[in-house]
Amino acid sequence: MVLSGPSGAGKGTLRPYLTKAFPDLTFCASATTRPPRAGEVHGRHYYFMSVEEFQQHIEKGELLEWANVYGHFYGTPRRPVMDALAKGRVVLLEKDMQGALSLQKTFPEGVFIFILPPSLDELKRRLMGRGTETPEALQRRLATAVSEIRSAGRYGYAVLNDDLKEAARRLVAIITAERCRVSRQNAAWLDALVGKGESKEA
Ligand code: 5GP
């Protein structure tokens, strides 16, 4: 499951609501060369690393995708995602549009959700509230937001984050519905329910 959308749309803020609602959901942190913000923890929010380390990960094929976002490298470490999927866990990722579209090709069965801010003014207010962006960086994030919002049609779902709890409820509903898809059900439990072989009704 990939949450995407402009920086400041609220992907990171929505995450705890989902991990609380679905205990079998695993958030896989990205690797990045961006410096940590106050309160960000290595291994939990991101794997922070140097450009050299990041390049080694690329060369060794250890990233499922990577992109240069706002002047820093971000990428999806392959191992944690594949290990969690192999254990039958639901993997939650947060990516920019480049990352989401690339992952769509690798995992066409994935659920790709675009988080929309209520307005560009609100987006600007949230980004300024972080207090971490220079005026140039802020402008860059806002310009990218406009072009990403224009391309929201490339996602399976769009969720407006005007009210955090309501947006979280919408995400929980999407995951719940997706899990009920017949194509995602394990045939074994259907067999366990009614048994294999001929119907005895006739
Ligand atoms: P931030 O610096 O605000 O944490 O993230 C900047 C942007 O990079 C966000 O849109 C975020 O979703 C995206 N991002 C985070 N991790 C990855 C990743 O592994 N790959 C890609 N392509 N984008 C990422």
GROMACS .gro file of C-alpha atoms and ligand atoms in nm:
model
  226
    1MET     CA    1   0.000   0.000   0.000
    2VAL     CA    2   0.158   0.325  -0.113
    3LEU     CA    3   0.063   0.664   0.026
    4SER     CA    4   0.164   0.944  -0.203
    5GLY     CA    5   0.084   1.309  -0.252
    6PRO     CA    6   0.249   1.646  -0.211
    7SER     CA    7   0.488   1.716   0.069
    8GLY     CA    8   0.273   1.851   0.355
    9ALA     CA    9  -0.044   1.665   0.249
   10GLY     CA   10  -0.027   1.464   0.571
   11LYS     CA   11   0.102   1.118   0.473
   12GLY     CA   12   0.330   1.090   0.777
   13THR     CA   13   0.063   1.221   1.017
   14LEU     CA   14  -0.189   0.965   0.891
   15ARG     CA   15   0.049   0.672   0.930
   16PRO     CA   16  -0.004   0.605   1.306
   17TYR     CA   17  -0.381   0.584   1.254
   18LEU     CA   18  -0.324   0.301   1.006
   19THR     CA   19  -0.066   0.108   1.202
   20LYS     CA   20  -0.301   0.127   1.502
   21ALA     CA   21  -0.603   0.008   1.302
   22PHE     CA   22  -0.414  -0.277   1.132
   23PRO     CA   23  -0.162  -0.455   1.355
   24ASP     CA   24  -0.035  -0.661   1.060
   25LEU     CA   25   0.066  -0.347   0.871
   26THR     CA   26   0.439  -0.287   0.843
   27PHE     CA   27   0.572   0.058   0.758
   28CYS     CA   28   0.900   0.029   0.569
   29ALA     CA   29   1.114   0.339   0.611
   30SER     CA   30   1.296   0.488   0.312
   31ALA     CA   31   1.664   0.556   0.275
   32THR     CA   32   1.749   0.923   0.229
   33THR     CA   33   2.041   1.162   0.204
   34ARG     CA   34   1.830   1.444   0.350
   35PRO     CA   35   1.941   1.549   0.698
   36PRO     CA   36   1.708   1.444   0.982
   37ARG     CA   37   1.449   1.693   1.108
   38ALA     CA   38   1.406   1.745   1.481
   39GLY     CA   39   1.248   1.434   1.633
   40GLU     CA   40   1.316   1.206   1.336
   41VAL     CA   41   1.469   0.873   1.435
   42HIS     CA   42   1.709   0.672   1.218
   43GLY     CA   43   1.544   0.343   1.118
   44ARG     CA   44   1.196   0.456   1.220
   45HIS     CA   45   1.126   0.760   1.003
   46TYR     CA   46   1.410   0.717   0.753
   47TYR     CA   47   1.746   0.547   0.715
   48PHE     CA   48   1.963   0.858   0.701
   49MET     CA   49   2.286   0.815   0.505
   50SER     CA   50   2.554   0.992   0.305
   51VAL     CA   51   2.537   1.028  -0.074
   52GLU     CA   52   2.822   0.774  -0.101
   53GLU     CA   53   2.633   0.515   0.104
   54PHE     CA   54   2.319   0.578  -0.100
   55GLN     CA   55   2.511   0.527  -0.425
   56GLN     CA   56   2.645   0.196  -0.295
   57HIS     CA   57   2.288   0.082  -0.228
   58ILE     CA   58   2.195   0.171  -0.587
   59GLU     CA   59   2.498  -0.011  -0.729
   60LYS     CA   60   2.425  -0.325  -0.527
   61GLY     CA   61   2.064  -0.328  -0.649
   62GLU     CA   62   1.938  -0.288  -0.293
   63LEU     CA   63   1.670  -0.030  -0.376
   64LEU     CA   64   1.333  -0.112  -0.533
   65GLU     CA   65   1.323   0.244  -0.668
   66TRP     CA   66   1.496   0.569  -0.597
   67ALA     CA   67   1.452   0.932  -0.696
   68ASN     CA   68   1.597   1.275  -0.646
   69VAL     CA   69   1.329   1.468  -0.461
   70TYR     CA   70   1.386   1.837  -0.387
   71GLY     CA   71   1.763   1.795  -0.423
   72HIS     CA   72   1.807   1.490  -0.199
   73PHE     CA   73   1.806   1.118  -0.279
   74TYR     CA   74   1.525   0.899  -0.147
   75GLY     CA   75   1.487   0.526  -0.210
   76THR     CA   76   1.300   0.214  -0.105
   77PRO     CA   77   1.522  -0.055   0.051
   78ARG     CA   78   1.430  -0.384  -0.118
   79ARG     CA   79   1.500  -0.628   0.164
   80PRO     CA   80   1.257  -0.508   0.435
   81VAL     CA   81   0.971  -0.482   0.183
   82MET     CA   82   1.026  -0.828   0.034
   83ASP     CA   83   1.077  -0.989   0.377
   84ALA     CA   84   0.755  -0.835   0.513
   85LEU     CA   85   0.557  -0.938   0.202
   86ALA     CA   86   0.695  -1.293   0.228
   87LYS     CA   87   0.563  -1.307   0.585
   88GLY     CA   88   0.217  -1.210   0.458
   89ARG     CA   89   0.228  -0.862   0.611
   90VAL     CA   90   0.069  -0.556   0.453
   91VAL     CA   91   0.349  -0.319   0.363
   92LEU     CA   92   0.290   0.055   0.396
   93LEU     CA   93   0.513   0.292   0.200
   94GLU     CA   94   0.522   0.670   0.163
   95LYS     CA   95   0.655   0.792  -0.170
   96ASP     CA   96   0.657   1.092  -0.397
   97MET     CA   97   0.489   1.057  -0.734
   98GLN     CA   98   0.803   0.929  -0.911
   99GLY     CA   99   0.840   0.653  -0.652
  100ALA     CA  100   0.471   0.561  -0.656
  101LEU     CA  101   0.460   0.532  -1.036
  102SER     CA  102   0.776   0.323  -1.040
  103LEU     CA  103   0.636   0.089  -0.770
  104GLN     CA  104   0.312   0.061  -0.967
  105LYS     CA  105   0.509  -0.114  -1.240
  106THR     CA  106   0.681  -0.352  -0.996
  107PHE     CA  107   0.368  -0.422  -0.788
  108PRO     CA  108   0.064  -0.379  -1.015
  109GLU     CA  109  -0.151  -0.546  -0.746
  110GLY     CA  110  -0.054  -0.274  -0.496
  111VAL     CA  111  -0.294  -0.010  -0.367
  112PHE     CA  112  -0.187   0.340  -0.462
  113ILE     CA  113  -0.348   0.626  -0.272
  114PHE     CA  114  -0.302   0.996  -0.336
  115ILE     CA  115  -0.344   1.222  -0.031
  116LEU     CA  116  -0.480   1.564  -0.120
  117PRO     CA  117  -0.443   1.880   0.090
  118PRO     CA  118  -0.763   2.085   0.132
  119SER     CA  119  -0.605   2.381  -0.051
  120LEU     CA  120  -0.271   2.516  -0.166
  121ASP     CA  121  -0.290   2.786   0.102
  122GLU     CA  122  -0.330   2.519   0.370
  123LEU     CA  123  -0.042   2.320   0.219
  124LYS     CA  124   0.178   2.630   0.234
  125ARG     CA  125   0.074   2.692   0.595
  126ARG     CA  126   0.162   2.334   0.693
  127LEU     CA  127   0.500   2.347   0.520
  128MET     CA  128   0.584   2.682   0.679
  129GLY     CA  129   0.474   2.542   1.015
  130ARG     CA  130   0.748   2.279   0.992
  131GLY     CA  131   0.997   2.563   0.998
  132THR     CA  132   1.249   2.348   0.814
  133GLU     CA  133   1.226   2.487   0.461
  134THR     CA  134   1.411   2.783   0.313
  135PRO     CA  135   1.187   3.015   0.103
  136GLU     CA  136   1.333   2.859  -0.216
  137ALA     CA  137   1.272   2.503  -0.092
  138LEU     CA  138   0.918   2.599   0.006
  139GLN     CA  139   0.850   2.738  -0.343
  140ARG     CA  140   0.991   2.421  -0.498
  141ARG     CA  141   0.769   2.197  -0.285
  142LEU     CA  142   0.462   2.406  -0.371
  143ALA     CA  143   0.536   2.403  -0.745
  144THR     CA  144   0.582   2.024  -0.736
  145ALA     CA  145   0.256   1.995  -0.542
  146VAL     CA  146   0.064   2.171  -0.820
  147SER     CA  147   0.198   1.941  -1.092
  148GLU     CA  148   0.146   1.629  -0.876
  149ILE     CA  149  -0.215   1.724  -0.798
  150ARG     CA  150  -0.276   1.760  -1.173
  151SER     CA  151  -0.160   1.398  -1.211
  152ALA     CA  152  -0.367   1.253  -0.925
  153GLY     CA  153  -0.567   1.054  -1.183
  154ARG     CA  154  -0.280   0.807  -1.207
  155TYR     CA  155  -0.368   0.665  -0.864
  156GLY     CA  156  -0.636   0.416  -0.770
  157TYR     CA  157  -0.770   0.632  -0.487
  158ALA     CA  158  -0.760   0.998  -0.381
  159VAL     CA  159  -0.824   1.094  -0.019
  160LEU     CA  160  -0.882   1.452   0.086
  161ASN     CA  161  -0.703   1.532   0.410
  162ASP     CA  162  -0.922   1.821   0.526
  163ASP     CA  163  -0.987   1.659   0.862
  164LEU     CA  164  -0.727   1.416   0.995
  165LYS     CA  165  -0.963   1.171   1.164
  166GLU     CA  166  -1.199   1.167   0.867
  167ALA     CA  167  -0.909   1.112   0.625
  168ALA     CA  168  -0.785   0.827   0.845
  169ARG     CA  169  -1.135   0.674   0.842
  170ARG     CA  170  -1.136   0.688   0.461
  171LEU     CA  171  -0.799   0.515   0.446
  172VAL     CA  172  -0.913   0.244   0.687
  173ALA     CA  173  -1.221   0.191   0.466
  174ILE     CA  174  -1.003   0.157   0.156
  175ILE     CA  175  -0.774  -0.099   0.318
  176THR     CA  176  -1.069  -0.293   0.458
  177ALA     CA  177  -1.237  -0.306   0.116
  178GLU     CA  178  -0.915  -0.401  -0.060
  179ARG     CA  179  -0.862  -0.689   0.185
  180CYS     CA  180  -1.208  -0.823   0.101
  181ARG     CA  181  -1.125  -0.849  -0.269
  182VAL     CA  182  -1.166  -1.209  -0.374
  183SER     CA  183  -0.837  -1.187  -0.562
  184ARG     CA  184  -0.660  -1.114  -0.231
  185GLN     CA  185  -0.823  -1.393  -0.031
  186ASN     CA  186  -0.628  -1.704   0.041
  187ALA     CA  187  -0.815  -1.991  -0.129
  188ALA     CA  188  -0.711  -2.218   0.162
  189TRP     CA  189  -0.956  -2.065   0.405
  190LEU     CA  190  -1.241  -2.094   0.155
  191ASP     CA  191  -1.155  -2.463   0.121
  192ALA     CA  192  -1.140  -2.494   0.499
  193LEU     CA  193  -1.488  -2.342   0.521
  194VAL     CA  194  -1.668  -2.574   0.280
  195GLY     CA  195  -1.416  -2.848   0.208
  196LYS     CA  196  -1.262  -2.935  -0.126
  197GLY     CA  197  -1.411  -3.147  -0.401
  198GLU     CA  198  -1.768  -3.225  -0.519
  199SER     CA  199  -2.069  -3.043  -0.382
  200LYS     CA  200  -2.290  -3.278  -0.174
  201GLU     CA  201  -2.605  -3.074  -0.239
  202ALA     CA  202  -2.712  -3.262  -0.555
  2035GP     P1  203   1.032   1.463   0.316
  2035GP     O1  204   1.169   1.523   0.293
  2035GP     O2  205   0.927   1.571   0.330
  2035GP     O3  206   1.029   1.362   0.427
  2035GP     O4  207   0.995   1.383   0.184
  2035GP     C1  208   0.997   1.444   0.060
  2035GP     C2  209   0.922   1.358  -0.040
  2035GP     O5  210   0.997   1.239  -0.068
  2035GP     C3  211   0.785   1.313   0.009
  2035GP     O6  212   0.691   1.330  -0.097
  2035GP     C4  213   0.807   1.168   0.039
  2035GP     O7  214   0.689   1.091   0.028
  2035GP     C5  215   0.908   1.129  -0.067
  2035GP     N1  216   0.977   1.004  -0.038
  2035GP     C6  217   1.007   0.952   0.084
  2035GP     N2  218   1.069   0.835   0.070
  2035GP     C7  219   1.079   0.812  -0.063
  2035GP     C8  220   1.134   0.703  -0.139
  2035GP     O8  221   1.185   0.604  -0.088
  2035GP     N3  222   1.126   0.713  -0.274
  2035GP     C9  223   1.068   0.821  -0.335
  2035GP     N4  224   1.064   0.819  -0.468
  2035GP     N5  225   1.014   0.923  -0.265
  2035GP    C10  226   1.021   0.919  -0.131
   0.00000   0.00000   0.00000
